[in-house]
PDB file of C-alpha atoms in Angstrom:
ATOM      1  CA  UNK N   1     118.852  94.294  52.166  1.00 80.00           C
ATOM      2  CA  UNK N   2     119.984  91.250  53.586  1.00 87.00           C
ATOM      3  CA  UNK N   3     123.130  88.907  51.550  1.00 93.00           C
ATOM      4  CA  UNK N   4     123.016  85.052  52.168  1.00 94.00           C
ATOM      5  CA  UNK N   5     126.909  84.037  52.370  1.00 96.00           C
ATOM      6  CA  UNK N   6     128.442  80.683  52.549  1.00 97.00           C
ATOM      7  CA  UNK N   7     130.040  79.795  55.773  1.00 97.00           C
ATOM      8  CA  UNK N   8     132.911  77.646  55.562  1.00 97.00           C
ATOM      9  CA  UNK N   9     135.025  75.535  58.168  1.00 97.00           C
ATOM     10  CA  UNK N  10     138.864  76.738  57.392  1.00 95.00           C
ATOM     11  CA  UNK N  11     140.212  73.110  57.502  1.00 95.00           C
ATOM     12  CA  UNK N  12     138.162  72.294  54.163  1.00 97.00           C
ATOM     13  CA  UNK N  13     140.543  72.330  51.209  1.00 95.00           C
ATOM     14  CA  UNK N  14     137.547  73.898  49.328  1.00 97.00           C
ATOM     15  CA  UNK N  15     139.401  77.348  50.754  1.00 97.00           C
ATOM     16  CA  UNK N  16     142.745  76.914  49.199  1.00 96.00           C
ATOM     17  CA  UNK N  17     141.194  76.740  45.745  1.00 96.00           C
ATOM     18  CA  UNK N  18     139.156  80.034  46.484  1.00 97.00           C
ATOM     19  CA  UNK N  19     141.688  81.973  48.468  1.00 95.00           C
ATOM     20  CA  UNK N  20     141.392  84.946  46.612  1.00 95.00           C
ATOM     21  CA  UNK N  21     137.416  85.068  47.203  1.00 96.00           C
ATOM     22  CA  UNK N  22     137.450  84.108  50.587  1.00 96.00           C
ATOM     23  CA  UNK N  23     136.528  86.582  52.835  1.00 96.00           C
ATOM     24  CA  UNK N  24     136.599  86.756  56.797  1.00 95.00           C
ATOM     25  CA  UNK N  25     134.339  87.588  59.369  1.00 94.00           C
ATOM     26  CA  UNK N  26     136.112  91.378  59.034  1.00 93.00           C
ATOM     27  CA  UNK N  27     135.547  91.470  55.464  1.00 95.00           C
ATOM     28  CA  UNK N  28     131.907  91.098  56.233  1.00 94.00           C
ATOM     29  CA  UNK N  29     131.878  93.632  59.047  1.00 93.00           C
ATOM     30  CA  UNK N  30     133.691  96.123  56.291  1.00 93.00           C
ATOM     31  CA  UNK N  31     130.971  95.249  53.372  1.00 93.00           C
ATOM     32  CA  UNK N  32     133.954  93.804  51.208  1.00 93.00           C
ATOM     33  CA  UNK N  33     131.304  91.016  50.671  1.00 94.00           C
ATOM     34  CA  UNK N  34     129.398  93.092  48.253  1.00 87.00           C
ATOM     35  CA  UNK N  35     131.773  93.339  45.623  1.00 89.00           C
ATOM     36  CA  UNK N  36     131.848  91.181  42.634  1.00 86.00           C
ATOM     37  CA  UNK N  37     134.740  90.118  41.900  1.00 91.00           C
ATOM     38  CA  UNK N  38     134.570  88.169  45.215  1.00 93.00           C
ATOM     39  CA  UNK N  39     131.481  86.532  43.951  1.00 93.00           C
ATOM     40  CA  UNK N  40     131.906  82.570  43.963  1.00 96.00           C
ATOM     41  CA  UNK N  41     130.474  79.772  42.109  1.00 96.00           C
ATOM     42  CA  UNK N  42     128.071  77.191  44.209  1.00 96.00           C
ATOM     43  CA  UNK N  43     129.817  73.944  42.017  1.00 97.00           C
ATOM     44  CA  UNK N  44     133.293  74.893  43.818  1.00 96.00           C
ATOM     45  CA  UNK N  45     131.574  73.343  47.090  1.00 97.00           C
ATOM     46  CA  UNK N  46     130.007  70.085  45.810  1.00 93.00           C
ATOM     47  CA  UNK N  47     131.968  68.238  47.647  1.00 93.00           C
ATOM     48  CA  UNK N  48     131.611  69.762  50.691  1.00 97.00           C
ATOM     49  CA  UNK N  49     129.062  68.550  53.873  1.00 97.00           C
ATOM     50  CA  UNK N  50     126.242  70.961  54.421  1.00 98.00           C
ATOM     51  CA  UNK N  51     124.206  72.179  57.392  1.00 98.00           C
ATOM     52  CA  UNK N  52     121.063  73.540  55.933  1.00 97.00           C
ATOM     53  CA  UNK N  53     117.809  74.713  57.236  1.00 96.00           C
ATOM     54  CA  UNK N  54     114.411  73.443  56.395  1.00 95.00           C
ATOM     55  CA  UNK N  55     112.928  74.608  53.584  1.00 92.00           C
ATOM     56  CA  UNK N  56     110.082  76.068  55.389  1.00 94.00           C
ATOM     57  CA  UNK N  57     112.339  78.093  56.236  1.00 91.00           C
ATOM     58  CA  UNK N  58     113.540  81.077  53.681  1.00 91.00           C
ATOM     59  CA  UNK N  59     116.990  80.679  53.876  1.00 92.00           C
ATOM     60  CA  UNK N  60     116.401  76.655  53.184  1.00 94.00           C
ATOM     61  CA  UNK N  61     113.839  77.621  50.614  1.00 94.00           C
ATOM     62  CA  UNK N  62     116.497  79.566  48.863  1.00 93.00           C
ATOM     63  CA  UNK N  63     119.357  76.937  49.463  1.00 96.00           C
ATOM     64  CA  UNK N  64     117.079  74.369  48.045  1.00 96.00           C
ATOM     65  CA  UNK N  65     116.566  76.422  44.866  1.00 94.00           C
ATOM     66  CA  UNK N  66     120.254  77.191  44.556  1.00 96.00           C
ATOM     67  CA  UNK N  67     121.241  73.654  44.389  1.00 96.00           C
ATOM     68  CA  UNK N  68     117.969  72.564  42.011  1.00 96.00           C
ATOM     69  CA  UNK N  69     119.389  75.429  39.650  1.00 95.00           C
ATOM     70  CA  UNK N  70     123.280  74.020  39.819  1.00 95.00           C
ATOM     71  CA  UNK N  71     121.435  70.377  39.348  1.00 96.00           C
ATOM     72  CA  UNK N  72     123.844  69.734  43.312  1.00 96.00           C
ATOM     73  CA  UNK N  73     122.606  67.154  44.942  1.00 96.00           C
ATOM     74  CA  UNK N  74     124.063  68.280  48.525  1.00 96.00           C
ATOM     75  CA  UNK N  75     125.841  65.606  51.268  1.00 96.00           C
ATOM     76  CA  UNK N  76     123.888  67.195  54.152  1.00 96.00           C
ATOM     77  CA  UNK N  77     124.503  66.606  57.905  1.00 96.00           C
ATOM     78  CA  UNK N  78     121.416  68.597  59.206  1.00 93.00           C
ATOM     79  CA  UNK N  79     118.575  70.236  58.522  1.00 96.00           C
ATOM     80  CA  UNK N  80     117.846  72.619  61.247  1.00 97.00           C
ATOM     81  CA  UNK N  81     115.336  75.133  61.949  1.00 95.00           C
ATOM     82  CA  UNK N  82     117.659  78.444  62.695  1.00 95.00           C
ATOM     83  CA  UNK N  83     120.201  80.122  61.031  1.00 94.00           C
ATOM     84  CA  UNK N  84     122.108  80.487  64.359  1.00 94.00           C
ATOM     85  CA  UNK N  85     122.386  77.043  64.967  1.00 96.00           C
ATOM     86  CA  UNK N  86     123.861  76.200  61.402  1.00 96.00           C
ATOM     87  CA  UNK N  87     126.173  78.449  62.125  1.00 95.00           C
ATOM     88  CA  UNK N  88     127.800  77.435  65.255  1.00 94.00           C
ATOM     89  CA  UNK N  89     127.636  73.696  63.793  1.00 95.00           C
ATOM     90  CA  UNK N  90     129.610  74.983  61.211  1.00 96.00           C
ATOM     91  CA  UNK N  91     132.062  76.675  63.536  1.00 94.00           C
ATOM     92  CA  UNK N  92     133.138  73.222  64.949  1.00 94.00           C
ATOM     93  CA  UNK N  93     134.201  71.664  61.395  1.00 95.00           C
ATOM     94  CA  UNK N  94     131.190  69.627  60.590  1.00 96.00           C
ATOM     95  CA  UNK N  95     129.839  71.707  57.558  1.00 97.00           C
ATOM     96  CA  UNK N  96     128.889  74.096  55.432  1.00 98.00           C
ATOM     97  CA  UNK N  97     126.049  76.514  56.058  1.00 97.00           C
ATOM     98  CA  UNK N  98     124.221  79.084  54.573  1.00 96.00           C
ATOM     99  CA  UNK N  99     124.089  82.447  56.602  1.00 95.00           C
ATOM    100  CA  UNK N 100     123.348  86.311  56.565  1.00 94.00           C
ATOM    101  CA  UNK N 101     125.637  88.928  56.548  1.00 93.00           C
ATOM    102  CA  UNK N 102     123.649  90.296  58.743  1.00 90.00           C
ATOM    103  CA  UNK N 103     124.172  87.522  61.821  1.00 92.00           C
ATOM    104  CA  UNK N 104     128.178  87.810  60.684  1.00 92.00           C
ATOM    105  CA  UNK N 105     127.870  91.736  61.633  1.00 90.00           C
ATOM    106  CA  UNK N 106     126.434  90.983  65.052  1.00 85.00           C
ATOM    107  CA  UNK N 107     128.264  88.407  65.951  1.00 85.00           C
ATOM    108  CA  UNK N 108     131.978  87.972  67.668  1.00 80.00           C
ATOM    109  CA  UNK N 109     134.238  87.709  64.664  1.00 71.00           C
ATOM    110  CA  UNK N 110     134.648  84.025  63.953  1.00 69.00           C
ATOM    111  CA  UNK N 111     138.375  82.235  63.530  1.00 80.00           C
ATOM    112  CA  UNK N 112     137.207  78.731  62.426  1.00 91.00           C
ATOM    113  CA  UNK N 113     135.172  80.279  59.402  1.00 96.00           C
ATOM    114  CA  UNK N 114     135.837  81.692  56.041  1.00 97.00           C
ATOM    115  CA  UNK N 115     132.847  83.025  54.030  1.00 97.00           C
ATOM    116  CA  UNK N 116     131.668  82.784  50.495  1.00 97.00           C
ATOM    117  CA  UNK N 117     129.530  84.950  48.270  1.00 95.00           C
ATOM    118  CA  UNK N 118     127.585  83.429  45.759  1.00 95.00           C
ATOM    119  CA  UNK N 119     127.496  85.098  42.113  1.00 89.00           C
ATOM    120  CA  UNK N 120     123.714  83.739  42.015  1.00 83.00           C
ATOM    121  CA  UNK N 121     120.775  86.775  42.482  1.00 82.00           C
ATOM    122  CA  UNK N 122     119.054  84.805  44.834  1.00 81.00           C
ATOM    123  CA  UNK N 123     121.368  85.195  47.520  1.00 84.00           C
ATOM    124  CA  UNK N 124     119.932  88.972  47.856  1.00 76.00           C
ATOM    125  CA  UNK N 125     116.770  89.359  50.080  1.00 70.00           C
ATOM    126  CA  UNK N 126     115.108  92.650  50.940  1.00 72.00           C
ATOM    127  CA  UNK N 127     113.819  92.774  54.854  1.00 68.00           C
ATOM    128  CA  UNK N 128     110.657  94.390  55.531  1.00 62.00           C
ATOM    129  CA  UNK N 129     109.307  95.470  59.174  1.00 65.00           C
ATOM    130  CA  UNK N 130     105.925  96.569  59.433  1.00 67.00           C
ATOM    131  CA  UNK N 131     103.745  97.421  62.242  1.00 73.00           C
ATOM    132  CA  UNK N 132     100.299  99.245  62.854  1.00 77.00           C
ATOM    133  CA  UNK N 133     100.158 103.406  63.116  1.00 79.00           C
ATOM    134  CA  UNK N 134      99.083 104.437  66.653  1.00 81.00           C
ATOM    135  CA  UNK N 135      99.241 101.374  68.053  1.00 79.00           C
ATOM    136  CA  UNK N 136     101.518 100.399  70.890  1.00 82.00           C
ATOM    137  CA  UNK N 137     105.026  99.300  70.043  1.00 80.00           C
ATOM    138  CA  UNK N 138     106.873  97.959  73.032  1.00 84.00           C
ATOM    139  CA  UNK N 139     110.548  99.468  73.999  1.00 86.00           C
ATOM    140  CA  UNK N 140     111.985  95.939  73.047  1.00 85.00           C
ATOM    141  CA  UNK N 141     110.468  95.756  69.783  1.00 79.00           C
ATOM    142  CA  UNK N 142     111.641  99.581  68.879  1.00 78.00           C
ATOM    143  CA  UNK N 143     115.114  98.462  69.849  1.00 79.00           C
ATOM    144  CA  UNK N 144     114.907  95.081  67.730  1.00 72.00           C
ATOM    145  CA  UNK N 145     114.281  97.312  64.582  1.00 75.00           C
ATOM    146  CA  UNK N 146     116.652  99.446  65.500  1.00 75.00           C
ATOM    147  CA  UNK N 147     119.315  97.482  65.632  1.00 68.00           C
ATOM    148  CA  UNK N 148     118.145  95.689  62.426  1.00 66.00           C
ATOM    149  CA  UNK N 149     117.710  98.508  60.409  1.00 67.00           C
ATOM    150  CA  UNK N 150     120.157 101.302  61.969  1.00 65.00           C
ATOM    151  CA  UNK N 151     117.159 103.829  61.776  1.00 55.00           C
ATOM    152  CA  UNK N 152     115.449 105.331  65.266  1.00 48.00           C
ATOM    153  CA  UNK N 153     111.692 105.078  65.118  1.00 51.00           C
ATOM    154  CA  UNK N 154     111.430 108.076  67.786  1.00 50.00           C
TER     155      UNK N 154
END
């Protein structure tokens, strides 16, 4: 299970209104994200410049739905094709962006950022990996779902 988070530049004064929800790159790393009462609502960041992804993408698909359900029209930069990239735009100031706990836990922890959880049910995604019974699996692909899942396939 995978949690989309908001990832916020700490010069926006959108943080000082939400300082006791705001949670750091540590938080994440701890799974303080996945309480409740740090949940957040999407209206607090109206105002706020967004980095999105396209909505071919799933984490665009489900930012797009978020803000059709909150009736937000967002101020967006960019719309890029990879998480990643969002994220290190957001990193220099520019904007907002949507990302996974998952890319906060592998990453260096992050300084510039403060991150958000959503109260919505959307922001929840379950991560499947499948792949064909006796047929080859390369050492590279074992160790990518390894390290995505924290379970050994030997």
């Amino acid at each position: 299970t995978e949690t989309m988070l908001l990832a916020v530049p700490h010069t926006l004064s959108v943080n000082d209104k939400l300082k006791k929800s705001r949670l750091t790159a540590g938080d994440i790393k701890s799974n303080k994200h996945l309480s409740d009462k740090y949940a957040v609502e999407l209206e607090n960041f109206d105002n706020c410049a967004f980095i999105l992804l396209n909505p071919e993408n799933d984490t665009g698909s489900r930012a797009k739905n978020l803000f059709e359900k909150h009736n937000i029209v967002p101020r967006t930069m960019f719309f890029l094709d990879q998480q990643v990239t969002a994220y290190n735009i957001s990193r220099t100031g520019i904007g907002v962006s949507f990302v996974s706990d998952t890319l906060i836990k592998h990453t260096e922890s992050e300084q510039q950022l403060f991150y958000y959880r959503l109260s919505d049910e959307e922001v929840t995604r379950k991560i499947f990996f499948y792949r064909k019974k006796n047929h080859y699996l390369s050492t590279a692909c074992h160790k990518f779902i390894d390290f995505n899942t924290n379970k050994s396939l030997s």
